[in-house]
Amino acid sequence: MRWTLPNILTVLRLLAAPGVAVAFLYFTRPWADWFALVLFLSAAVTDWFDGHIARTWKLESRFGAMLDPIADKAMVIIALLVIVGYSSMSPWLVLPATMIVFREVFVSGLREFLGAQAKLLSVTKLAKWKTTAQMVAIAVLFSRDIFLYHMVERMQGMNGASVEAVLSGALPDEAGIMWLAQLRDVAGVVGVALLWIAAALTLATGWDYFRKAIPFLKETA
């Protein structure tokens, strides 16, 4: 194993994955959401940089090729678990998240079974789009909860009737909760839509990998 810059970035991204969940154990909200969002975005950025640097500087290695997809999957799955857990198990999030986790486990098991033939399941352009859609969706969903909690903070001391009056425009929005509510709603709709798109791409790539592996799954005579 060579400790090149791309490999170091990949290891840091892998170590950052559980930090997304740990943040909610040691920070109150919305600071936990902010920490998780910054950590997740930083990991997503390093995901692009380590691959770009490895190709440009000719620093590609077997260790990096092995660890890079593991770091990506760990980050996505842990972030999804956190988001679903704090969303009161909304079915609009549970179902696409389940589809994504199922595919990742299935393809990982398929690669392990194929062994040396696993190179046939090389990353495709569609798989890269899948990963991008997953990471953007997760980042947007983290931001949704940030808008929600900052809105709740500004609503302190206001009764339900006052909040409804402000949101309906009957009272002036002196606390600035209207734009936070709008950002929360937009982030919620966009985040869920992107997560369903990511789930669809995830299943499509999973089926593509399975189709390529079928010849190696047939029983020998």
Short mmCIF file of C-alpha atoms in Angstrom, two decimals:
data_model
loop_
_atom_site.label_atom_id
_atom_site.label_comp_id
_atom_site.label_asym_id
_atom_site.label_seq_id
_atom_site.Cartn_x
_atom_site.Cartn_y
_atom_site.Cartn_z
CA MET A 1 0.00 0.00 0.00
CA ARG A 2 1.28 3.46 -0.94
CA TRP A 3 0.29 6.51 1.12
CA THR A 4 -0.31 8.76 -1.85
CA LEU A 5 -2.45 11.90 -1.62
CA PRO A 6 -5.48 10.22 -3.29
CA ASN A 7 -5.24 7.28 -0.89
CA ILE A 8 -5.00 9.60 2.12
CA LEU A 9 -8.10 11.50 0.96
CA THR A 10 -9.97 8.23 0.49
CA VAL A 11 -9.05 7.01 3.98
CA LEU A 12 -10.14 10.35 5.47
CA ARG A 13 -13.45 10.06 3.62
CA LEU A 14 -13.96 6.57 5.00
CA LEU A 15 -13.23 7.77 8.55
CA ALA A 16 -15.61 10.70 8.08
CA ALA A 17 -18.54 8.39 7.27
CA PRO A 18 -19.37 7.41 10.89
CA GLY A 19 -18.75 11.02 11.94
CA VAL A 20 -22.03 11.98 10.25
CA ALA A 21 -23.91 9.79 12.73
CA VAL A 22 -21.69 10.55 15.73
CA ALA A 23 -22.39 14.28 15.26
CA PHE A 24 -25.97 13.73 16.45
CA LEU A 25 -24.70 12.14 19.67
CA TYR A 26 -22.51 15.05 20.74
CA PHE A 27 -24.14 18.15 19.25
CA THR A 28 -27.58 19.64 19.66
CA ARG A 29 -29.63 20.44 16.61
CA PRO A 30 -29.31 22.32 14.29
CA TRP A 31 -25.54 22.28 14.95
CA ALA A 32 -25.47 18.52 14.50
CA ASP A 33 -27.15 18.97 11.12
CA TRP A 34 -24.64 21.67 10.15
CA PHE A 35 -21.70 19.47 11.20
CA ALA A 36 -23.10 16.48 9.30
CA LEU A 37 -23.76 18.59 6.20
CA VAL A 38 -20.27 20.12 6.17
CA LEU A 39 -18.66 16.74 6.80
CA PHE A 40 -20.73 15.09 4.07
CA LEU A 41 -20.04 17.85 1.52
CA SER A 42 -16.32 17.74 2.33
CA ALA A 43 -16.31 13.99 1.75
CA ALA A 44 -18.22 14.40 -1.52
CA VAL A 45 -15.67 16.95 -2.75
CA THR A 46 -12.71 14.72 -1.83
CA ASP A 47 -14.42 11.89 -3.72
CA TRP A 48 -14.00 13.89 -6.94
CA PHE A 49 -10.54 15.23 -6.08
CA ASP A 50 -8.89 11.94 -5.13
CA GLY A 51 -9.96 10.30 -8.40
CA HIS A 52 -8.96 13.34 -10.46
CA ILE A 53 -5.57 13.61 -8.76
CA ALA A 54 -4.92 9.87 -9.08
CA ARG A 55 -5.58 9.94 -12.84
CA THR A 56 -3.79 13.24 -13.52
CA TRP A 57 -0.68 12.49 -11.45
CA LYS A 58 -0.59 8.79 -12.36
CA LEU A 59 -1.09 7.80 -8.73
CA GLU A 60 -3.74 5.13 -9.26
CA SER A 61 -3.30 2.09 -7.00
CA ARG A 62 -5.01 -1.18 -6.16
CA PHE A 63 -5.55 0.02 -2.59
CA GLY A 64 -7.34 3.15 -3.79
CA ALA A 65 -9.41 1.21 -6.31
CA MET A 66 -10.53 -1.12 -3.52
CA LEU A 67 -11.20 1.50 -0.84
CA ASP A 68 -12.80 4.26 -2.92
CA PRO A 69 -16.17 2.52 -3.54
CA ILE A 70 -16.25 1.30 0.07
CA ALA A 71 -15.83 4.87 1.36
CA ASP A 72 -18.59 6.09 -0.98
CA LYS A 73 -21.02 3.38 0.10
CA ALA A 74 -20.27 3.88 3.80
CA MET A 75 -20.85 7.62 3.55
CA VAL A 76 -24.11 7.27 1.61
CA ILE A 77 -25.59 4.45 3.71
CA ILE A 78 -24.74 6.02 7.09
CA ALA A 79 -26.09 9.42 5.98
CA LEU A 80 -29.31 7.78 4.74
CA LEU A 81 -29.75 5.96 8.06
CA VAL A 82 -29.41 9.25 9.93
CA ILE A 83 -31.82 11.11 7.66
CA VAL A 84 -34.45 8.36 7.73
CA GLY A 85 -34.10 7.94 11.49
CA TYR A 86 -34.70 11.64 12.15
CA SER A 87 -37.55 11.90 9.63
CA SER A 88 -39.98 9.89 11.78
CA MET A 89 -39.60 7.05 9.28
CA SER A 90 -41.36 8.86 6.45
CA PRO A 91 -42.29 6.29 3.77
CA TRP A 92 -41.24 8.81 1.09
CA LEU A 93 -37.70 8.44 2.43
CA VAL A 94 -37.73 4.88 3.77
CA LEU A 95 -38.60 3.24 0.45
CA PRO A 96 -35.93 4.87 -1.78
CA ALA A 97 -33.36 4.54 1.01
CA THR A 98 -34.18 0.83 1.29
CA MET A 99 -33.80 0.42 -2.47
CA ILE A 100 -30.38 2.10 -2.37
CA VAL A 101 -29.09 0.06 0.60
CA PHE A 102 -30.41 -3.20 -0.94
CA ARG A 103 -28.63 -2.53 -4.23
CA GLU A 104 -25.34 -1.61 -2.56
CA VAL A 105 -25.35 -4.79 -0.44
CA PHE A 106 -26.38 -6.92 -3.44
CA VAL A 107 -23.67 -5.57 -5.75
CA SER A 108 -21.02 -5.83 -3.03
CA GLY A 109 -21.96 -9.48 -2.49
CA LEU A 110 -21.91 -10.07 -6.25
CA ARG A 111 -18.42 -8.59 -6.55
CA GLU A 112 -17.18 -10.76 -3.68
CA PHE A 113 -18.63 -13.90 -5.28
CA LEU A 114 -17.15 -13.16 -8.70
CA GLY A 115 -13.67 -12.64 -7.27
CA ALA A 116 -11.22 -12.20 -10.14
CA GLN A 117 -14.10 -11.77 -12.62
CA ALA A 118 -15.38 -8.75 -10.64
CA LYS A 119 -13.50 -6.50 -13.06
CA LEU A 120 -16.43 -7.08 -15.42
CA LEU A 121 -18.48 -4.94 -13.04
CA SER A 122 -16.39 -1.83 -13.62
CA VAL A 123 -17.94 1.53 -12.76
CA THR A 124 -20.04 2.90 -15.61
CA LYS A 125 -21.02 6.49 -16.40
CA LEU A 126 -24.54 5.71 -15.17
CA ALA A 127 -23.11 4.49 -11.86
CA LYS A 128 -21.20 7.76 -11.51
CA TRP A 129 -24.42 9.69 -12.12
CA LYS A 130 -26.05 7.48 -9.50
CA THR A 131 -23.44 8.38 -6.91
CA THR A 132 -23.73 12.08 -7.75
CA ALA A 133 -27.53 11.99 -7.44
CA GLN A 134 -27.27 10.22 -4.08
CA MET A 135 -24.84 12.74 -2.65
CA VAL A 136 -26.75 15.80 -3.89
CA ALA A 137 -30.03 14.39 -2.56
CA ILE A 138 -28.52 13.69 0.86
CA ALA A 139 -26.95 17.16 1.07
CA VAL A 140 -30.28 18.81 0.20
CA LEU A 141 -32.13 16.70 2.79
CA PHE A 142 -29.62 17.69 5.49
CA SER A 143 -30.20 21.35 4.57
CA ARG A 144 -33.96 20.86 4.90
CA ASP A 145 -33.64 20.00 8.59
CA ILE A 146 -31.28 22.94 9.10
CA PHE A 147 -33.92 25.34 7.73
CA LEU A 148 -36.56 23.65 9.90
CA TYR A 149 -34.65 23.98 13.15
CA HIS A 150 -33.63 27.57 12.55
CA MET A 151 -37.28 28.32 11.81
CA VAL A 152 -38.34 26.66 15.07
CA GLU A 153 -35.76 28.71 16.97
CA ARG A 154 -37.21 31.95 15.60
CA MET A 155 -40.73 30.83 16.51
CA GLN A 156 -39.88 30.71 20.22
CA GLY A 157 -42.41 32.76 22.21
CA MET A 158 -44.96 32.74 19.39
CA ASN A 159 -48.23 30.85 19.73
CA GLY A 160 -49.73 28.74 16.99
CA ALA A 161 -52.16 31.44 15.87
CA SER A 162 -49.36 33.97 15.48
CA VAL A 163 -47.25 31.55 13.45
CA GLU A 164 -50.16 30.76 11.14
CA ALA A 165 -50.88 34.48 10.72
CA VAL A 166 -47.27 35.19 9.77
CA LEU A 167 -47.11 32.27 7.33
CA SER A 168 -50.39 33.35 5.73
CA GLY A 169 -49.18 36.93 5.38
CA ALA A 170 -51.74 38.37 7.82
CA LEU A 171 -48.96 39.57 10.15
CA PRO A 172 -45.54 41.00 9.22
CA ASP A 173 -42.72 38.47 9.27
CA GLU A 174 -40.47 40.30 11.74
CA ALA A 175 -38.74 37.08 12.87
CA GLY A 176 -37.94 36.04 9.29
CA ILE A 177 -39.61 32.64 9.50
CA MET A 178 -41.41 32.86 6.16
CA TRP A 179 -38.33 32.48 3.96
CA LEU A 180 -37.02 29.68 6.20
CA ALA A 181 -40.33 27.84 5.84
CA GLN A 182 -40.18 28.27 2.06
CA LEU A 183 -36.58 27.05 1.89
CA ARG A 184 -37.52 24.07 4.08
CA ASP A 185 -40.42 23.15 1.79
CA VAL A 186 -38.34 23.51 -1.38
CA ALA A 187 -35.44 21.52 0.08
CA GLY A 188 -37.86 18.82 1.21
CA VAL A 189 -39.51 18.42 -2.20
CA VAL A 190 -36.25 18.64 -4.15
CA GLY A 191 -34.40 16.33 -1.75
CA VAL A 192 -37.07 13.62 -1.85
CA ALA A 193 -37.38 13.89 -5.65
CA LEU A 194 -33.61 13.57 -6.07
CA LEU A 195 -33.52 10.61 -3.69
CA TRP A 196 -36.14 8.79 -5.79
CA ILE A 197 -34.14 9.58 -8.94
CA ALA A 198 -31.02 8.26 -7.21
CA ALA A 199 -32.91 5.11 -6.17
CA ALA A 200 -34.06 4.54 -9.77
CA LEU A 201 -30.50 4.97 -11.07
CA THR A 202 -29.24 2.72 -8.28
CA LEU A 203 -31.59 -0.12 -9.26
CA ALA A 204 -30.79 0.38 -12.97
CA THR A 205 -27.06 0.04 -12.37
CA GLY A 206 -27.66 -2.91 -10.04
CA TRP A 207 -29.61 -4.72 -12.76
CA ASP A 208 -26.87 -3.92 -15.30
CA TYR A 209 -24.23 -5.44 -13.04
CA PHE A 210 -26.39 -8.52 -12.40
CA ARG A 211 -27.01 -8.99 -16.13
CA LYS A 212 -23.25 -8.92 -16.79
CA ALA A 213 -22.66 -11.46 -14.00
CA ILE A 214 -25.32 -13.98 -15.13
CA PRO A 215 -22.93 -16.07 -17.29
CA PHE A 216 -20.71 -16.63 -14.25
CA LEU A 217 -23.66 -17.71 -12.05
CA LYS A 218 -24.70 -20.67 -14.19
CA GLU A 219 -24.04 -24.14 -12.84
CA THR A 220 -21.29 -26.08 -14.56
CA ALA A 221 -22.18 -29.46 -16.04
#
